[in-house]
PDB file of C-alpha atoms in Angstrom:
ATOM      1  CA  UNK A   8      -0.561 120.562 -87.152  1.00  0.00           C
ATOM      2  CA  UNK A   9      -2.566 123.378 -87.844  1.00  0.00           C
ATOM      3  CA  UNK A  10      -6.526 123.334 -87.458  1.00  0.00           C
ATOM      4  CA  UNK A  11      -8.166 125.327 -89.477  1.00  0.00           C
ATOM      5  CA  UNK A  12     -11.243 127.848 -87.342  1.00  0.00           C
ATOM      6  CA  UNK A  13     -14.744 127.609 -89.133  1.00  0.00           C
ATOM      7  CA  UNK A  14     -15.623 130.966 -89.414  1.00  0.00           C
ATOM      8  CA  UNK A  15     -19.644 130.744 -88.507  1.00  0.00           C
ATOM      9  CA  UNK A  16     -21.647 128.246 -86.970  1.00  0.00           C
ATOM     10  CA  UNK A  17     -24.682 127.433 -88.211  1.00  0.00           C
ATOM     11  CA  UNK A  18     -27.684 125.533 -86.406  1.00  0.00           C
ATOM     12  CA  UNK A  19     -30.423 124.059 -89.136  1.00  0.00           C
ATOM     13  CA  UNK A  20     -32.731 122.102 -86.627  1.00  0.00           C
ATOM     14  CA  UNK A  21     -36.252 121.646 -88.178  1.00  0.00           C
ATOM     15  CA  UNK A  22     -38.886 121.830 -86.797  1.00  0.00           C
ATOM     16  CA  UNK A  23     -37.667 124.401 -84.560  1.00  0.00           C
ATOM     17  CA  UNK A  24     -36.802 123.642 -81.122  1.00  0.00           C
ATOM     18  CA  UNK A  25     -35.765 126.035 -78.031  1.00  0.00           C
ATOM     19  CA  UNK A  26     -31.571 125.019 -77.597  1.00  0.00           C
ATOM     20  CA  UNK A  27     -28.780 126.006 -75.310  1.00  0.00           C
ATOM     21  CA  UNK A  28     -25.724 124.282 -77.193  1.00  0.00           C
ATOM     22  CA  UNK A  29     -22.203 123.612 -75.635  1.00  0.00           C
ATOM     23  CA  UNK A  30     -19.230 123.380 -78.018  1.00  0.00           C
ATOM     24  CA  UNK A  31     -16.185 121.604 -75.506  1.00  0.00           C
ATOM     25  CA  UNK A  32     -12.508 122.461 -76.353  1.00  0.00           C
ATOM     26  CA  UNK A  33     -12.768 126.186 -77.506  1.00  0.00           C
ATOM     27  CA  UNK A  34      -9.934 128.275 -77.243  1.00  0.00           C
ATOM     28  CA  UNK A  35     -10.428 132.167 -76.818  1.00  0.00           C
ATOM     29  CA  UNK A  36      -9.320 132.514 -80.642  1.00  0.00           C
ATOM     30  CA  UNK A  37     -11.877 130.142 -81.678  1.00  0.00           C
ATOM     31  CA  UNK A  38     -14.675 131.843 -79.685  1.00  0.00           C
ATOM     32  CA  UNK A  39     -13.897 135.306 -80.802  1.00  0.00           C
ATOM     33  CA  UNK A  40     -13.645 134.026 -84.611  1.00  0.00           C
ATOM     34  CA  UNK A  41     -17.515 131.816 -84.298  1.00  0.00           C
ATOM     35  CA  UNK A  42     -19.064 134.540 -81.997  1.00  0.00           C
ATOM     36  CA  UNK A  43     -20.441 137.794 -84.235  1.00  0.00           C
ATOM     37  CA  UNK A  44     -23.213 140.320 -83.982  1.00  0.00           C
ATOM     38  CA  UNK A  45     -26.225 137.482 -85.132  1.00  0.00           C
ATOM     39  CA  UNK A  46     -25.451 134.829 -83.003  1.00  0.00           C
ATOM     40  CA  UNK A  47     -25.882 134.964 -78.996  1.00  0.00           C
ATOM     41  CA  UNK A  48     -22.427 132.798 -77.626  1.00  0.00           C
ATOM     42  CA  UNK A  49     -21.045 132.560 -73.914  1.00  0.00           C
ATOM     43  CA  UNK A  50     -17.428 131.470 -73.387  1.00  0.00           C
ATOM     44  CA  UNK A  51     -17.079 129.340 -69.684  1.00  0.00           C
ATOM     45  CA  UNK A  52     -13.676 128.354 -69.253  1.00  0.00           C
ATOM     46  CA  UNK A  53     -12.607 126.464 -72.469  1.00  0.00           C
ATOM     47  CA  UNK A  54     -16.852 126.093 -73.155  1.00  0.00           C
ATOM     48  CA  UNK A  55     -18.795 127.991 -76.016  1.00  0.00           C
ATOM     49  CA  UNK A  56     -22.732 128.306 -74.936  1.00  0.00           C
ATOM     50  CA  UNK A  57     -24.558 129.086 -78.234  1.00  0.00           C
ATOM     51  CA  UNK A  58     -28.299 130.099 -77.613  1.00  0.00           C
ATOM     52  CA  UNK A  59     -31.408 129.651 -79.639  1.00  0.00           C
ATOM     53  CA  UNK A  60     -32.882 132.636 -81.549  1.00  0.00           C
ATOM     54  CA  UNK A  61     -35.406 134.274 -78.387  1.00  0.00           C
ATOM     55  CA  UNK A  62     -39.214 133.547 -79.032  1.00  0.00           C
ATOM     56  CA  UNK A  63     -41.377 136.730 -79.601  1.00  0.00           C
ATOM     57  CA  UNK A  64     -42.464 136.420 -75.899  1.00  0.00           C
ATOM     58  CA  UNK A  65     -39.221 136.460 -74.839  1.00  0.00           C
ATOM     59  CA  UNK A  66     -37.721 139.309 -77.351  1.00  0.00           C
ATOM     60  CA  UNK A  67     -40.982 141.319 -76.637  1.00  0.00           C
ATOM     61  CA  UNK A  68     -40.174 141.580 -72.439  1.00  0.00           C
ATOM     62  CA  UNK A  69     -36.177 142.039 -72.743  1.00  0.00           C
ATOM     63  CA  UNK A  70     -37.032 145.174 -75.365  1.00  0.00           C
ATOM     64  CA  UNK A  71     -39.452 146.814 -73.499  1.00  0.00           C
ATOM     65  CA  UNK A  72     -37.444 146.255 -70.292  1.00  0.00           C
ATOM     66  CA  UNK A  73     -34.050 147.509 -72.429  1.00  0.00           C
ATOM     67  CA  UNK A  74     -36.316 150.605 -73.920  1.00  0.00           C
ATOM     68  CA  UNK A  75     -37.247 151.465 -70.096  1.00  0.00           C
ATOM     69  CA  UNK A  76     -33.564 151.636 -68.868  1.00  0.00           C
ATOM     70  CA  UNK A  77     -32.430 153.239 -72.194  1.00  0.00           C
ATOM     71  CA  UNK A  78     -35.122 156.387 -71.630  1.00  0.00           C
ATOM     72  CA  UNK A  79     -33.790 156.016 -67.955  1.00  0.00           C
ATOM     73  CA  UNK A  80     -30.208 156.155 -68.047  1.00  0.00           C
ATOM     74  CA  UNK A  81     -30.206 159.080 -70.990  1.00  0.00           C
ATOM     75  CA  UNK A  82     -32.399 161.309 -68.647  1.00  0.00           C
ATOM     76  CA  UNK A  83     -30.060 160.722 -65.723  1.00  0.00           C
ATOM     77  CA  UNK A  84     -27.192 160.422 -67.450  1.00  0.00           C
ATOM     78  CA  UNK A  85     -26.376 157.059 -66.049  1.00  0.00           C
ATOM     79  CA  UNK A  86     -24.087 154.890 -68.603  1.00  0.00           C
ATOM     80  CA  UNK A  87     -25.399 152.861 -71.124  1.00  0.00           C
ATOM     81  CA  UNK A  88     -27.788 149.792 -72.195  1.00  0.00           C
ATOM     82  CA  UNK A  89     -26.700 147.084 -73.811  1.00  0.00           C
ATOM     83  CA  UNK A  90     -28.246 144.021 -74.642  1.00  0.00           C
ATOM     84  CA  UNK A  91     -29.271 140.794 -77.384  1.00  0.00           C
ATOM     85  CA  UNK A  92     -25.811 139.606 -78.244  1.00  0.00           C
ATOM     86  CA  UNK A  93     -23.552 141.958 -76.252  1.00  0.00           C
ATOM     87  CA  UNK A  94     -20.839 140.230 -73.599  1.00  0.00           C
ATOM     88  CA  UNK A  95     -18.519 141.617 -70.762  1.00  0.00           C
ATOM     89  CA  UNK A  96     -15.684 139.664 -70.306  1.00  0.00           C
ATOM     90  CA  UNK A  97     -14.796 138.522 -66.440  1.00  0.00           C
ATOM     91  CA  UNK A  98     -11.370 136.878 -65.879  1.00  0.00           C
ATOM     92  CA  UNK A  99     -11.557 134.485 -69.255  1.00  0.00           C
ATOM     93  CA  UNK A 100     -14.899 134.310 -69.012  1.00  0.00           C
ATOM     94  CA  UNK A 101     -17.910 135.840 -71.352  1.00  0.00           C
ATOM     95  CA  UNK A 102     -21.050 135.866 -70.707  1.00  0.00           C
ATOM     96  CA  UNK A 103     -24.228 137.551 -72.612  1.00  0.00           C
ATOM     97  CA  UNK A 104     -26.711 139.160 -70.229  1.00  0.00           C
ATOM     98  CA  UNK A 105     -30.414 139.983 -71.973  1.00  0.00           C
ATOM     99  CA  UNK A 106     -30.024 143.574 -70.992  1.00  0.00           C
ATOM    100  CA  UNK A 107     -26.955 145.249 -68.758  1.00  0.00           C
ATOM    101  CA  UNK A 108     -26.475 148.651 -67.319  1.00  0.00           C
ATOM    102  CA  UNK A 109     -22.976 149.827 -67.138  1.00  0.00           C
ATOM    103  CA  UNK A 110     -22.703 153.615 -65.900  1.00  0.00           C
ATOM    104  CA  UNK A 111     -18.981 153.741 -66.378  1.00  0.00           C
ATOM    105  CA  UNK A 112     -18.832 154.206 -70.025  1.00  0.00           C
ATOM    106  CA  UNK A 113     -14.941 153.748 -69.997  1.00  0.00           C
ATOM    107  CA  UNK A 114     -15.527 150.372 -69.268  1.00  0.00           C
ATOM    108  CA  UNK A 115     -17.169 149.697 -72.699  1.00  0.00           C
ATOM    109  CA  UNK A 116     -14.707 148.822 -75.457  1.00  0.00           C
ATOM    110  CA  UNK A 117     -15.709 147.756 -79.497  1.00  0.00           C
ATOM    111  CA  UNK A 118     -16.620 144.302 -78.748  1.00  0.00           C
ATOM    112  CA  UNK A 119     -16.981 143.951 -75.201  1.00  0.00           C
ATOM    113  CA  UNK A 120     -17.867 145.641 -71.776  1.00  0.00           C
ATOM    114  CA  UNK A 121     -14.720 145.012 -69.255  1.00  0.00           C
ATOM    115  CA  UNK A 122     -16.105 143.915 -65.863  1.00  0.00           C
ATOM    116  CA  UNK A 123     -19.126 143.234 -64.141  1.00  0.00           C
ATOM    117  CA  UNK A 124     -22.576 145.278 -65.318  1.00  0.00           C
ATOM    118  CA  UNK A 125     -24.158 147.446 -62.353  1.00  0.00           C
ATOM    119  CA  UNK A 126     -27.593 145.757 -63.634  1.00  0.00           C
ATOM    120  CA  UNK A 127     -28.370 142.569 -64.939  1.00  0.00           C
ATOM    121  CA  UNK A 128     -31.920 141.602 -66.543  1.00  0.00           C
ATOM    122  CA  UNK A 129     -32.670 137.281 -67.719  1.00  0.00           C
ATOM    123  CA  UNK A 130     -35.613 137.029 -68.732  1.00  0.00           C
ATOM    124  CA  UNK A 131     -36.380 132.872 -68.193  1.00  0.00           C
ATOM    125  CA  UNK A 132     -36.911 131.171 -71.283  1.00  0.00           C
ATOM    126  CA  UNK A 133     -37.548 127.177 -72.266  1.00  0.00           C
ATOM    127  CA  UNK A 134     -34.221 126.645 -73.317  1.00  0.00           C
ATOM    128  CA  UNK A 135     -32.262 128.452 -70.374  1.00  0.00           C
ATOM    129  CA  UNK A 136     -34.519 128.534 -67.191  1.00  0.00           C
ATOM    130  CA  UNK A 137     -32.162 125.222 -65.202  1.00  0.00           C
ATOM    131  CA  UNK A 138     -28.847 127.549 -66.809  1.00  0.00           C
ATOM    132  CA  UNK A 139     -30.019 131.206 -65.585  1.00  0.00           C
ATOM    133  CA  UNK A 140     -31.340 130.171 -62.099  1.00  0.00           C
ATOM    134  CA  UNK A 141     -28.259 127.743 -61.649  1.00  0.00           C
ATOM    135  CA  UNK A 142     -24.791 128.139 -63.544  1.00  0.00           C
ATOM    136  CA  UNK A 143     -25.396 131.316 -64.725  1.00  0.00           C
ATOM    137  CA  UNK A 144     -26.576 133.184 -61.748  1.00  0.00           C
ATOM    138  CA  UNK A 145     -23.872 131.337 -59.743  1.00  0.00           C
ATOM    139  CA  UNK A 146     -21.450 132.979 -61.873  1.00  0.00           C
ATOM    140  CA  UNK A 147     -23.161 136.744 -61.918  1.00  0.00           C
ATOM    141  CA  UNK A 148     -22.224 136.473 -58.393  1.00  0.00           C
ATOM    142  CA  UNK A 149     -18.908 135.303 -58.559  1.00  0.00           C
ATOM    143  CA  UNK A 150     -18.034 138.535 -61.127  1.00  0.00           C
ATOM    144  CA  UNK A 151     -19.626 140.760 -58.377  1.00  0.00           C
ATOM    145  CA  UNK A 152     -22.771 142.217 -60.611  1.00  0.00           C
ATOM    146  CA  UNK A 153     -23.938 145.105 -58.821  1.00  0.00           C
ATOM    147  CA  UNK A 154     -27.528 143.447 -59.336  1.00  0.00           C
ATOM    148  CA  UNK A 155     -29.553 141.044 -60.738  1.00  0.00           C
ATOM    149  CA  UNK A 156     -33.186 140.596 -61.946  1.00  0.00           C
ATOM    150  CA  UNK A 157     -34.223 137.450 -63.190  1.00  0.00           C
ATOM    151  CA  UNK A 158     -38.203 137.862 -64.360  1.00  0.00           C
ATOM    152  CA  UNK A 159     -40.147 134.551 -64.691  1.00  0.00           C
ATOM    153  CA  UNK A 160     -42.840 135.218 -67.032  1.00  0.00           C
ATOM    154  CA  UNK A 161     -44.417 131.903 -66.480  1.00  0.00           C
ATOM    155  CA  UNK A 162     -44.164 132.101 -62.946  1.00  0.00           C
ATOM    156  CA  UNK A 163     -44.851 135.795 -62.789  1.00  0.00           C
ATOM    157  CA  UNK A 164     -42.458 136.690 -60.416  1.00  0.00           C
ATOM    158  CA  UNK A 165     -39.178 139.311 -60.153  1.00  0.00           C
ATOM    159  CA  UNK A 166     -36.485 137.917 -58.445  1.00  0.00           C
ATOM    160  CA  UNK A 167     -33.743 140.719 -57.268  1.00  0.00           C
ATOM    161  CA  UNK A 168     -30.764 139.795 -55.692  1.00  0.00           C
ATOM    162  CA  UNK A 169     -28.660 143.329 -55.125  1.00  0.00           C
ATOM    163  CA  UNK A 170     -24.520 142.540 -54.234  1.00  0.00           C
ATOM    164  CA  UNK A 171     -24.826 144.692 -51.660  1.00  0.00           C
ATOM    165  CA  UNK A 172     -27.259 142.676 -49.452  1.00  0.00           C
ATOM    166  CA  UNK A 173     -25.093 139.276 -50.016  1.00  0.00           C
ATOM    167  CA  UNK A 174     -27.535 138.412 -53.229  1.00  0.00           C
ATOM    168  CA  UNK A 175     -30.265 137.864 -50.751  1.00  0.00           C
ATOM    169  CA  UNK A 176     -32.964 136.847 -52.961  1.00  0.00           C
ATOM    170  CA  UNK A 177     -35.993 139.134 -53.320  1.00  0.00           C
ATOM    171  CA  UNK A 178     -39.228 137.783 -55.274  1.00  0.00           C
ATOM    172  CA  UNK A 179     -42.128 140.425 -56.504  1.00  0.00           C
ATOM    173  CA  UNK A 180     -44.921 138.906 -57.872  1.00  0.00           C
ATOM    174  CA  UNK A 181     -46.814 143.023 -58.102  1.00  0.00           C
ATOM    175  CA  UNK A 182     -46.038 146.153 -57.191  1.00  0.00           C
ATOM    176  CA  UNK A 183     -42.960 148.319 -58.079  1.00  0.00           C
ATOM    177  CA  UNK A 184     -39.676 146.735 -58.931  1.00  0.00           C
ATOM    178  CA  UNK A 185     -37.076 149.532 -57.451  1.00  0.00           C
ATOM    179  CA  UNK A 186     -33.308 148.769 -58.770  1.00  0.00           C
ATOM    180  CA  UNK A 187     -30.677 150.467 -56.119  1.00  0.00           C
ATOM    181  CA  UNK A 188     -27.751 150.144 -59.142  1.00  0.00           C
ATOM    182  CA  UNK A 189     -29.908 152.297 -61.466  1.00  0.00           C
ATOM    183  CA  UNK A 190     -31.155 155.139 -58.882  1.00  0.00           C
ATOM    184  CA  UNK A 191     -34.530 156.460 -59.836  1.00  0.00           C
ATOM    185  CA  UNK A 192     -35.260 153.441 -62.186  1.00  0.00           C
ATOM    186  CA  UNK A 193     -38.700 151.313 -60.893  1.00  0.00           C
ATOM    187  CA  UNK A 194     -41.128 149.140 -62.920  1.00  0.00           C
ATOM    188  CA  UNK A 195     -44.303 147.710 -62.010  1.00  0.00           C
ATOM    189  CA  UNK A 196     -43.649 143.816 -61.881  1.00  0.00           C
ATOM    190  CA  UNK A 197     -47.548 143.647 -63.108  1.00  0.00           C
ATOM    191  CA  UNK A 198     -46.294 145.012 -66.436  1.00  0.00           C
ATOM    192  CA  UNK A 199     -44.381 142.121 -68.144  1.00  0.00           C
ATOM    193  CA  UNK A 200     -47.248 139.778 -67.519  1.00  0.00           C
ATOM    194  CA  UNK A 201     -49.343 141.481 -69.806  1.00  0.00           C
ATOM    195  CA  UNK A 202     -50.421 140.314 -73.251  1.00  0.00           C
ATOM    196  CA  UNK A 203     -50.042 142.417 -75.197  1.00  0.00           C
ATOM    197  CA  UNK A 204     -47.217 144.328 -73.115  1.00  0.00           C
ATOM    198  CA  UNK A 205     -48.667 147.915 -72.359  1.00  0.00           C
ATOM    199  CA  UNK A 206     -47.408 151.213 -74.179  1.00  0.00           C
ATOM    200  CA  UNK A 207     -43.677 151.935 -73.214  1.00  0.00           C
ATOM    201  CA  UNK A 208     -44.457 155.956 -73.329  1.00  0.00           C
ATOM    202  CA  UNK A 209     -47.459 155.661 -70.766  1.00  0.00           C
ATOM    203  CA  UNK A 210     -44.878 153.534 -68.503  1.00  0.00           C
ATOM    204  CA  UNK A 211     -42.076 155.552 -69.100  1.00  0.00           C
ATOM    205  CA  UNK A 212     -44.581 158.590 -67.674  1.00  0.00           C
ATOM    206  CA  UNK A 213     -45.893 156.613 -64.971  1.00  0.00           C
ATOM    207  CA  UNK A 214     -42.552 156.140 -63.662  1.00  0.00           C
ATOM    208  CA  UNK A 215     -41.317 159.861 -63.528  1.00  0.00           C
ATOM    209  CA  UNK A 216     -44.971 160.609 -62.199  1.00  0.00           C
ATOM    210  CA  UNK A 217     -46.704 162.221 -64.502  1.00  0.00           C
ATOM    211  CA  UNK A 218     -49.219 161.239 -67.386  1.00  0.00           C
ATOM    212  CA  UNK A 219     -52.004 159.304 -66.833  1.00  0.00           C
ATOM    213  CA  UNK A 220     -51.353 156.205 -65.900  1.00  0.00           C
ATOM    214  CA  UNK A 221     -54.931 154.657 -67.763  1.00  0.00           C
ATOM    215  CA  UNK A 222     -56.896 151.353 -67.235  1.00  0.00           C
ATOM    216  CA  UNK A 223     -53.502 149.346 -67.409  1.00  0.00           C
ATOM    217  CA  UNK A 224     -51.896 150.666 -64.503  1.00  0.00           C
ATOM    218  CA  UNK A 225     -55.090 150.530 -62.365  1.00  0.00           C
TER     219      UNK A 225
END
């Protein structure tokens, strides 16, 4: 018998509370007819992961992080930024990073990026902390990301773990934040635990050297 696909899912929970959802029993039809540009969905082997809308704090840090790369990679010419609802597809497997760098461009079709990112960026929220530092991680290094950055706010700590080095984890708490899959590309950890978040121009010059770097960067 044939069962019909809903065609959006929609998540009315009031008052609002931070969710990671897991719909059991999706086929790759069904995920690619719920998923869509407004709604942030993982597919896990037969599993659809629907996320909560990000809080400000959250959407604030994977922006200015994303607008960093973006200036970065279109200076060097390194590939493109994606991030929010974006997914590349490993084996039948999709997952959503909050930002990803892929510098070959070939690899990015309409709806998804084929193959691991070079760069990964989470930044840990309430509702996926336990999923990010566990499943989720786990499975960045199964695909073979070239690298990962997971950025605890709360905590106020980086943690880099580069394919290259066996994901050996590496945890920042200040300083510069140097990526070795985006040459050239460094942030000051410092940075993203500011409130408010300091001007992306007077980072962005910072980083290439120049500018003055003002009371912020002291």
């Amino acid at each position: 018998m044939a069962v019909a696909i809903p065609t959006r899912i929609r998540v009315d929970i009031q008052p609002f509370h931070p969710y990671l959802l897991r719909l059991y029993g999706v086929s790759e039809a069904e995920f690619e007819a719920l998923a869509d540009e407004d709604l942030k969905a993982e597919y896990l082997d037969g599993v659809m992961i629907v996320h909560s809308p990000a809080s400000v704090r959250h959407e604030e840090r994977q922006l200015f992080l994303a607008t960093l790369l973006k200036l970065h990679a279109d200076a060097h010419r390194m590939g493109r930024v994606l991030g929010g609802n974006a997914v590349f597809r490993w084996r039948e497997r999709r997952l959503a990073p909050d930002v990803m760098v892929v510098r070959d461009e070939q690899r990015i079709g309409p709806k998804e990026v084929e193959g691991p990112p070079d760069l990964v960026v989470e930044v840990l929220s309430e509702s996926t902390r336990d999923y990010d530092l566990g499943e989720k991680r786990r499975l960045y290094r199964e695909a073979g990301v070239g690298e990962l950055w997971l950025v605890d706010v709360e905590g106020q700590v980086v943690v880099v773990e580069r394919r290259g080095r066996g994901y050996e984890s590496e945890e920042i708490h200040e300083g510069w934040v140097i990526s070795e899959a985006v040459p050239g590309f460094r942030i000051r950890a410092e940075w993203l635990w500011q409130e408010p978040l300091p001007s992306v121009l007077e980072c962005w010059a910072l980083m290439r050297g120049s500018g003055d770097a003002g009371p912020a960067f002291a």
